[in-house]
């Protein structure tokens, strides 16, 4: 059995449960999905400050997964917080949902639009599109200006769906990438409303993680992603000493 640890980098437990449902809905029957969130960190991630302070909790969850023998990890926040550091720590593959969604989008069309939460998160989405090599394919990043934790409230689903439909028209794009793990459960509805492929990064990352495990592929330890050098960590970070 393949064990995938899906890490919600924020501490909102209702969102972790929703992320777990979305990952399990697409995972194969022989995959065990464990959805977790860190014991410390921000309740939602919608600034660079939130993102930076979410990373220690994400790394603690990777360390816990290593102790439990997880085969692969998903980082289920659209900023892909701590992805490089997690790869240095984990034995198995680690996939971020933004990276998974953007890769999936470019396998089913030439272009995509991202629909995100607050306007201030658009810069990070563009930064990741550039980093992953998809800046040309990404035709627009659109903010619904609904905070992450308000996505659970009923009006959010309609607002996000309408914005996705408008984004496809405005950008002339082939697909939609949902720019927050809290939107994962909107995927089917947005697909119906827009008529284009809609990519929820949680599902895409879960399936990519499974595929890499099935292919026997792990993060290369040859260069940059080698295990971090042992050294002393002090103060609040003392438990992170390797
Ligand atoms: C996110 C996300 O996926 N989780 C979170 O807390 N914030 N992304 C976003 N664009 O706000």
XYZ file of N, CA, C and O in Angstrom, residues 83-238:
624
model
N 8.616 23.935 -0.008
C 8.762 22.785 -0.919
C 10.217 22.319 -1.058
O 10.510 21.123 -0.945
N 11.140 23.252 -1.274
C 12.544 22.848 -1.457
C 13.100 22.214 -0.183
O 13.782 21.186 -0.226
N 12.814 22.838 0.958
C 13.319 22.309 2.239
C 12.727 20.931 2.518
O 13.422 20.022 2.994
N 11.439 20.769 2.192
C 10.779 19.470 2.407
C 11.451 18.396 1.557
O 11.632 17.254 2.001
N 11.867 18.769 0.357
C 12.528 17.780 -0.519
C 13.886 17.355 0.051
O 14.333 16.232 -0.175
N 14.539 18.277 0.754
C 15.823 17.919 1.358
C 15.650 16.935 2.509
O 16.556 16.178 2.838
N 14.476 16.969 3.134
C 14.240 16.197 4.351
C 13.589 14.846 4.073
O 13.829 13.871 4.796
N 12.756 14.804 3.041
C 11.940 13.598 2.815
C 12.691 12.571 1.968
O 13.459 12.918 1.082
N 12.413 11.317 2.226
C 12.988 10.245 1.420
C 12.219 10.114 0.101
O 12.805 9.924 -0.956
N 10.910 10.218 0.180
C 10.072 10.073 -1.016
C 9.786 11.407 -1.669
O 10.190 12.460 -1.158
N 9.076 11.393 -2.797
C 8.767 12.639 -3.506
C 7.879 13.587 -2.699
O 7.067 13.147 -1.889
N 8.060 14.881 -2.954
C 7.212 15.917 -2.338
C 6.678 16.784 -3.480
O 7.464 17.286 -4.291
N 5.373 16.950 -3.539
C 4.756 17.712 -4.630
C 3.946 18.863 -4.047
O 3.138 18.662 -3.135
N 4.139 20.064 -4.588
C 3.332 21.209 -4.189
C 2.095 21.300 -5.071
O 2.141 20.919 -6.248
N 0.995 21.830 -4.516
C -0.238 21.835 -5.326
C -0.190 22.841 -6.470
O -0.805 22.629 -7.509
N 0.547 23.952 -6.304
C 0.647 24.901 -7.422
C 1.452 24.265 -8.545
O 1.063 24.330 -9.726
N 2.537 23.641 -8.189
C 3.383 23.010 -9.209
C 2.624 21.885 -9.911
O 2.665 21.764 -11.138
N 1.876 21.089 -9.152
C 1.106 19.984 -9.753
C 0.017 20.518 -10.676
O -0.168 20.027 -11.794
N -0.689 21.549 -10.201
C -1.808 22.076 -10.997
C -1.304 22.697 -12.298
O -1.900 22.507 -13.364
N -0.202 23.454 -12.217
C 0.315 24.105 -13.428
C 0.832 23.062 -14.423
O 0.629 23.190 -15.639
N 1.486 22.025 -13.903
C 1.926 20.956 -14.810
C 0.713 20.291 -15.472
O 0.696 20.087 -16.684
N -0.297 19.951 -14.675
C -1.490 19.274 -15.221
C -2.169 20.156 -16.273
O -2.579 19.676 -17.335
N -2.268 21.462 -15.972
C -2.946 22.378 -16.904
C -2.272 22.371 -18.266
O -2.937 22.415 -19.305
N -0.956 22.289 -18.273
C -0.238 22.355 -19.553
C -0.206 20.997 -20.260
O 0.305 20.898 -21.371
N -0.764 19.979 -19.608
C -0.919 18.685 -20.288
C -2.272 18.588 -20.980
O -2.490 17.710 -21.808
N -3.189 19.498 -20.637
C -4.542 19.424 -21.225
C -4.902 20.686 -22.025
O -6.034 20.814 -22.490
N -3.970 21.592 -22.159
C -4.225 22.806 -22.940
C -2.944 23.603 -23.052
O -1.942 23.273 -22.420
N -2.984 24.671 -23.849
C -1.766 25.485 -24.018
C -1.707 26.623 -23.017
O -0.669 27.258 -22.863
N -2.842 26.922 -22.385
C -2.849 28.090 -21.508
C -3.817 27.868 -20.345
O -4.732 27.048 -20.435
N -3.585 28.601 -19.262
C -4.481 28.496 -18.104
C -4.597 29.846 -17.413
O -3.738 30.723 -17.577
N -5.695 29.983 -16.668
C -5.875 31.145 -15.790
C -5.928 30.633 -14.364
O -6.520 29.582 -14.101
N -5.319 31.368 -13.444
C -5.370 31.010 -12.029
C -6.416 31.891 -11.354
O -6.464 33.106 -11.600
N -7.247 31.284 -10.515
C -8.167 32.062 -9.682
C -7.756 31.860 -8.233
O -7.711 30.732 -7.731
N -7.381 32.971 -7.593
C -6.830 32.891 -6.244
C -7.748 33.603 -5.245
O -8.862 34.005 -5.590
N -7.285 33.712 -4.015
C -8.090 34.314 -2.939
C -7.897 35.834 -2.950
O -8.510 36.532 -3.732
N -7.010 36.347 -2.108
C -6.804 37.799 -2.010
C -5.856 38.292 -3.104
O -4.934 37.580 -3.502
N -6.051 39.532 -3.520
C -5.193 40.125 -4.575
C -3.715 40.033 -4.209
O -2.870 39.834 -5.074
N -3.422 40.160 -2.928
C -2.016 40.167 -2.512
C -1.330 38.822 -2.756
O -0.098 38.749 -2.719
N -2.098 37.748 -3.017
C -1.469 36.441 -3.279
C -1.135 36.249 -4.765
O -0.501 35.266 -5.133
N -1.571 37.188 -5.608
C -1.357 37.019 -7.058
C 0.140 37.037 -7.408
O 0.581 36.312 -8.297
N 0.908 37.860 -6.694
C 2.343 37.951 -6.972
C 3.039 36.615 -6.765
O 3.904 36.217 -7.557
N 2.652 35.917 -5.732
C 3.260 34.611 -5.453
C 2.880 33.597 -6.548
O 3.712 32.805 -6.996
N 1.617 33.657 -6.996
C 1.187 32.736 -8.066
C 2.006 32.991 -9.338
O 2.476 32.053 -9.984
N 2.216 34.271 -9.661
C 3.036 34.593 -10.850
C 4.477 34.133 -10.654
O 5.109 33.597 -11.572
N 4.989 34.349 -9.450
C 6.373 33.941 -9.157
C 6.535 32.432 -9.385
O 7.528 31.976 -9.966
N 5.532 31.656 -8.938
C 5.618 30.201 -9.103
C 5.469 29.810 -10.573
O 6.147 28.896 -11.048
N 4.602 30.525 -11.308
C 4.462 30.239 -12.747
C 5.811 30.433 -13.445
O 6.213 29.625 -14.290
N 6.521 31.506 -13.068
C 7.858 31.736 -13.640
C 8.813 30.633 -13.207
O 9.547 30.070 -14.007
N 8.792 30.321 -11.918
C 9.737 29.334 -11.398
C 9.569 27.980 -12.101
O 10.541 27.307 -12.415
N 8.317 27.579 -12.320
C 8.073 26.251 -12.885
C 8.125 26.256 -14.418
O 7.946 25.215 -15.043
N 8.351 27.424 -15.006
C 8.494 27.488 -16.459
C 7.182 27.682 -17.202
O 7.107 27.433 -18.408
N 6.132 28.134 -16.496
C 4.817 28.245 -17.117
C 4.326 29.691 -17.247
O 3.121 29.934 -17.358
N 5.244 30.635 -17.224
C 4.823 32.048 -17.255
C 4.133 32.417 -18.567
O 3.269 33.293 -18.589
N 4.496 31.756 -19.655
C 3.835 32.041 -20.934
C 2.456 31.394 -20.980
O 1.493 31.986 -21.479
N 2.373 30.185 -20.448
C 1.081 29.473 -20.449
C 0.080 30.135 -19.510
O -1.125 30.081 -19.736
N 0.591 30.769 -18.451
C -0.302 31.415 -17.488
C -0.760 32.748 -18.082
O 0.022 33.676 -18.244
N -2.051 32.847 -18.411
C -2.558 34.038 -19.111
C -3.127 35.070 -18.155
O -3.413 36.192 -18.561
N -3.336 34.669 -16.892
C -3.869 35.645 -15.937
C -3.988 35.035 -14.554
O -4.142 33.819 -14.418
N -3.859 35.891 -13.551
C -4.107 35.466 -12.160
C -5.182 36.408 -11.627
O -5.003 37.634 -11.633
N -6.305 35.850 -11.226
C -7.472 36.647 -10.843
C -7.820 36.393 -9.388
O -7.912 35.233 -8.973
N -8.034 37.460 -8.639
C -8.356 37.317 -7.217
C -9.847 37.520 -6.986
O -10.441 38.470 -7.511
N -10.434 36.612 -6.178
C -11.858 36.783 -5.831
C -12.000 37.689 -4.602
O -13.108 38.093 -4.254
N -10.870 37.979 -3.962
C -10.842 38.807 -2.748
C -11.717 38.249 -1.627
O -12.292 38.987 -0.838
N -11.771 36.931 -1.559
C -12.404 36.235 -0.428
C -11.269 35.615 0.396
O -10.450 34.874 -0.156
N -11.206 35.927 1.702
C -10.149 35.324 2.521
C -10.278 33.797 2.567
O -11.391 33.263 2.433
N -9.164 33.128 2.766
C -9.133 31.654 2.715
C -10.216 31.030 3.597
O -10.962 30.146 3.155
N -10.331 31.499 4.833
C -11.259 30.837 5.760
C -12.720 31.130 5.430
O -13.613 30.429 5.911
N -12.978 32.125 4.587
C -14.365 32.418 4.178
C -14.790 31.588 2.961
O -15.950 31.652 2.543
N -13.867 30.829 2.395
C -14.227 30.007 1.230
C -15.259 28.946 1.595
O -15.991 28.455 0.746
N -15.298 28.591 2.883
C -16.273 27.591 3.354
C -17.698 28.122 3.353
O -18.644 27.356 3.390
N -17.852 29.448 3.346
C -19.203 30.024 3.437
C -19.889 29.953 2.069
O -19.249 30.148 1.030
N -21.214 29.663 2.067
C -21.915 29.383 0.799
C -21.718 30.408 -0.325
O -21.550 29.993 -1.477
N -21.709 31.736 -0.089
C -21.585 32.653 -1.239
C -20.256 32.503 -1.981
O -20.155 32.902 -3.151
N -19.251 31.937 -1.325
C -17.915 31.858 -1.932
C -17.918 30.985 -3.173
O -17.316 31.317 -4.193
N -18.612 29.871 -3.104
C -18.618 28.917 -4.216
C -19.134 29.585 -5.502
O -18.554 29.456 -6.564
N -20.223 30.348 -5.355
C -20.817 31.031 -6.517
C -19.865 32.112 -7.042
O -19.644 32.235 -8.247
N -19.288 32.882 -6.119
C -18.392 33.970 -6.532
C -17.168 33.415 -7.260
O -16.746 33.959 -8.294
N -16.592 32.332 -6.740
C -15.404 31.742 -7.371
C -15.779 31.177 -8.747
O -15.059 31.372 -9.729
N -16.928 30.511 -8.810
C -17.373 29.921 -10.090
C -17.554 31.014 -11.140
O -17.091 30.884 -12.288
N -18.197 32.114 -10.748
C -18.428 33.207 -11.711
C -17.105 33.842 -12.149
O -16.917 34.170 -13.323
N -16.183 33.979 -11.200
C -14.885 34.575 -11.557
C -14.114 33.658 -12.507
O -13.446 34.142 -13.438
N -14.205 32.355 -12.292
C -13.516 31.408 -13.188
C -14.073 31.538 -14.608
O -13.310 31.561 -15.585
N -15.393 31.626 -14.734
C -16.011 31.755 -16.063
C -15.555 33.062 -16.718
O -15.199 33.092 -17.907
N -15.514 34.139 -15.951
C -15.076 35.437 -16.496
C -13.600 35.387 -16.888
O -13.203 35.964 -17.913
N -12.789 34.685 -16.095
C -11.341 34.607 -16.364
C -11.070 33.890 -17.683
O -10.217 34.320 -18.470
N -11.805 32.801 -17.934
C -11.627 32.060 -19.189
C -11.939 32.961 -20.380
O -11.197 33.003 -21.369
N -13.021 33.731 -20.255
C -13.405 34.643 -21.343
C -12.375 35.754 -21.527
O -11.926 36.035 -22.627
N -11.989 36.383 -20.424
C -11.086 37.531 -20.502
C -9.706 37.126 -21.030
O -9.106 37.798 -21.849
N -9.202 35.996 -20.521
C -7.839 35.577 -20.894
C -7.807 34.751 -22.169
O -6.738 34.527 -22.729
N -8.966 34.221 -22.579
C -8.985 33.294 -23.717
C -8.188 32.039 -23.404
O -7.550 31.455 -24.281
N -8.240 31.594 -22.159
C -7.392 30.462 -21.747
C -8.112 29.127 -21.910
O -9.338 29.065 -21.987
N -7.323 28.068 -21.968
C -7.852 26.716 -22.210
C -8.324 26.026 -20.936
O -9.056 25.033 -21.006
N -7.844 26.476 -19.776
C -8.209 25.776 -18.541
C -8.105 26.724 -17.344
O -7.573 27.828 -17.459
N -8.643 26.235 -16.239
C -8.609 26.996 -14.979
C -7.799 26.224 -13.956
O -7.965 24.999 -13.794
N -6.948 26.931 -13.241
C -6.233 26.374 -12.095
C -6.799 27.037 -10.842
O -6.782 28.268 -10.724
N -7.320 26.219 -9.938
C -7.860 26.759 -8.682
C -6.692 27.118 -7.767
O -5.856 26.257 -7.447
N -6.625 28.377 -7.332
C -5.434 28.884 -6.655
C -5.445 28.801 -5.145
O -4.739 29.569 -4.484
N -6.222 27.877 -4.587
C -6.213 27.703 -3.131
C -6.739 26.310 -2.818
O -7.709 25.856 -3.452
N -6.114 25.653 -1.835
C -6.578 24.314 -1.443
C -8.006 24.360 -0.928
O -8.741 23.372 -1.020
N -8.422 25.508 -0.430
C -9.790 25.659 0.065
C -10.824 25.695 -1.050
O -12.033 25.702 -0.785
N -10.377 25.743 -2.303
C -11.309 25.734 -3.448
C -11.441 24.336 -4.045
O -12.195 24.147 -5.011
N -10.713 23.369 -3.506
C -10.656 22.037 -4.139
C -12.048 21.446 -4.334
O -12.328 20.833 -5.366
N -12.925 21.655 -3.363
C -14.262 21.053 -3.454
C -15.166 21.768 -4.471
O -16.274 21.325 -4.717
N -14.687 22.863 -5.059
C -15.488 23.584 -6.059
C -15.257 23.036 -7.478
O -15.903 23.467 -8.433
N -14.326 22.122 -7.620
C -13.809 21.719 -8.929
C -14.920 21.289 -9.904
O -14.991 21.797 -11.027
N -15.805 20.384 -9.467
C -16.824 19.853 -10.377
C -17.777 20.965 -10.826
O -18.115 21.072 -12.015
N -18.157 21.805 -9.881
C -19.099 22.884 -10.209
C -18.473 23.880 -11.196
O -19.126 24.340 -12.141
N -17.206 24.217 -10.959
C -16.531 25.168 -11.860
C -16.376 24.541 -13.247
O -16.526 25.222 -14.268
N -16.116 23.238 -13.298
C -16.013 22.549 -14.597
C -17.319 22.684 -15.364
O -17.319 22.995 -16.563
N -18.418 22.425 -14.675
C -19.736 22.512 -15.341
C -19.992 23.929 -15.846
O -20.446 24.133 -16.963
N -19.639 24.924 -15.030
C -19.957 26.315 -15.379
C -19.077 26.856 -16.504
O -19.520 27.709 -17.270
N -17.841 26.399 -16.587
C -16.905 26.988 -17.550
C -16.764 26.160 -18.823
O -16.394 26.689 -19.876
N -17.000 24.854 -18.724
C -16.836 23.978 -19.888
C -15.385 23.722 -20.259
O -15.107 23.142 -21.309
N -14.451 24.154 -19.430
C -13.021 23.877 -19.699
C -12.483 22.989 -18.569
O -13.106 22.895 -17.502
N -11.326 22.342 -18.780
C -10.745 21.563 -17.690
C -10.427 22.471 -16.490
O -9.903 23.578 -16.670
N -10.790 22.013 -15.316
C -10.526 22.770 -14.082
C -9.618 21.919 -13.214
O -9.948 20.769 -12.907
N -8.492 22.478 -12.856
C -7.501 21.681 -12.118
C -7.430 22.104 -10.672
O -7.124 23.247 -10.338
N -7.758 21.132 -9.809
C -7.578 21.296 -8.375
C -6.217 20.674 -8.057
O -5.993 19.477 -8.301
N -5.311 21.481 -7.533
C -3.949 21.017 -7.278
C -3.858 19.896 -6.258
O -2.924 19.092 -6.312
N -4.824 19.818 -5.347
C -4.776 18.753 -4.327
C -4.909 17.389 -5.009
O -4.124 16.466 -4.773
N -5.905 17.287 -5.895
C -6.096 16.030 -6.617
C -4.920 15.741 -7.541
O -4.411 14.616 -7.587
N -4.481 16.769 -8.276
C -3.380 16.569 -9.225
C -2.107 16.134 -8.487
O -1.427 15.193 -8.893
N -1.807 16.807 -7.387
C -0.576 16.481 -6.647
C -0.654 15.077 -6.043
O 0.345 14.340 -6.025
N -1.832 14.690 -5.578
C -1.990 13.355 -4.982
C -1.717 12.283 -6.032
O -0.978 11.319 -5.792
N -2.295 12.491 -7.223
C -2.095 11.506 -8.293
C -0.651 11.509 -8.819
O -0.101 10.456 -9.150
N -0.038 12.709 -8.908
C 1.361 12.756 -9.351
C 2.252 12.047 -8.326
O 3.186 11.326 -8.680
N 1.955 12.261 -7.046
C 2.758 11.624 -5.991
C 2.648 10.106 -6.108
O 3.659 9.394 -6.078
N 1.421 9.627 -6.283
C 1.206 8.173 -6.468
C 1.995 7.659 -7.668
O 2.605 6.600 -7.607
N 1.934 8.424 -8.770
C 2.610 7.982 -9.999
C 4.109 7.879 -9.798
O 4.744 6.915 -10.240
N 4.689 8.874 -9.115
C 6.143 8.849 -8.907
C 6.531 7.653 -8.049
O 7.534 6.982 -8.317
N 5.715 7.362 -7.033
C 6.004 6.191 -6.184
C 5.918 4.926 -7.039
O 6.806 4.062 -6.983
N 4.862 4.834 -7.864
C 4.689 3.643 -8.703
C 5.854 3.486 -9.688
O 6.254 2.371 -10.012
N 6.399 4.615 -10.150
C 7.530 4.573 -11.088
C 8.865 4.343 -10.381
O 9.905 4.246 -11.024
N 8.831 4.345 -9.058
C 10.073 4.155 -8.288
C 10.964 5.386 -8.319
O 12.180 5.287 -8.165
N 10.351 6.566 -8.529
C 11.150 7.792 -8.613
C 11.128 8.557 -7.296
O 10.064 8.769 -6.706
N 12.311 8.959 -6.863
C 12.444 9.732 -5.619
C 13.204 11.007 -5.911
O 13.899 11.101 -6.926
N 13.138 11.957 -4.992
C 13.911 13.194 -5.141
C 15.399 12.855 -5.206
O 15.893 12.069 -4.390
N 16.091 13.458 -6.152
C 17.539 13.231 -6.276
C 18.261 13.801 -5.060
O 17.978 14.919 -4.622
N 19.186 13.045 -4.541
C 19.961 13.532 -3.385
C 21.371 13.928 -3.819
O 22.246 14.166 -2.997
N 21.585 14.036 -5.114
C 22.945 14.247 -5.614
C 23.471 15.654 -5.342
O 24.636 15.836 -5.037
N 22.601 16.646 -5.505
C 23.094 18.021 -5.426
C 22.348 18.838 -4.403
O 22.385 18.585 -3.199
N 21.605 19.804 -4.920
C 20.944 20.773 -4.059
C 19.971 20.140 -3.073
O 19.772 20.665 -1.978
N 19.342 19.041 -3.466
C 18.351 18.419 -2.569
C 18.964 17.339 -1.664
O 18.243 16.513 -1.098
N 20.293 17.339 -1.535
C 20.925 16.424 -0.564
C 20.443 16.778 0.838
O 19.960 17.898 1.082
N 20.578 15.847 1.757
C 20.136 16.091 3.130
C 20.882 17.308 3.701
O 22.084 17.466 3.461
N 20.171 18.173 4.442
C 20.849 19.359 5.006
C 22.019 18.952 5.901
O 21.982 17.893 6.530
N 23.033 19.812 5.945
C 24.205 19.494 6.770
C 23.838 19.587 8.247
O 23.066 20.468 8.640
N 24.359 18.673 9.052
C 24.029 18.730 10.482
C 24.606 19.987 11.128
O 25.743 20.377 10.831
N 23.820 20.636 11.914
C 24.299 21.801 12.662
C 23.332 22.085 13.785
O 22.215 21.541 13.803
N 23.748 22.964 14.686
C 22.913 23.261 15.844
C 21.832 24.285 15.485
O 22.108 25.278 14.827
N 20.616 24.032 15.903
C 19.526 24.992 15.808
C 19.169 25.379 17.233
O 19.074 24.513 18.093
N 18.954 26.664 17.476
C 18.746 27.082 18.862
C 17.388 27.760 19.051
O 16.651 28.006 18.088
N 17.088 28.041 20.308
C 15.837 28.730 20.648
C 14.628 27.888 20.260
O 14.630 26.664 20.397
N 13.615 28.570 19.737
C 12.372 27.874 19.372
C 12.597 26.791 18.314
O 11.776 25.887 18.166
N 13.692 26.900 17.575
C 13.942 25.960 16.485
C 14.850 24.798 16.897
O 15.303 24.029 16.053
N 15.104 24.660 18.207
C 16.091 23.645 18.614
C 15.672 22.227 18.212
O 16.534 21.395 17.920
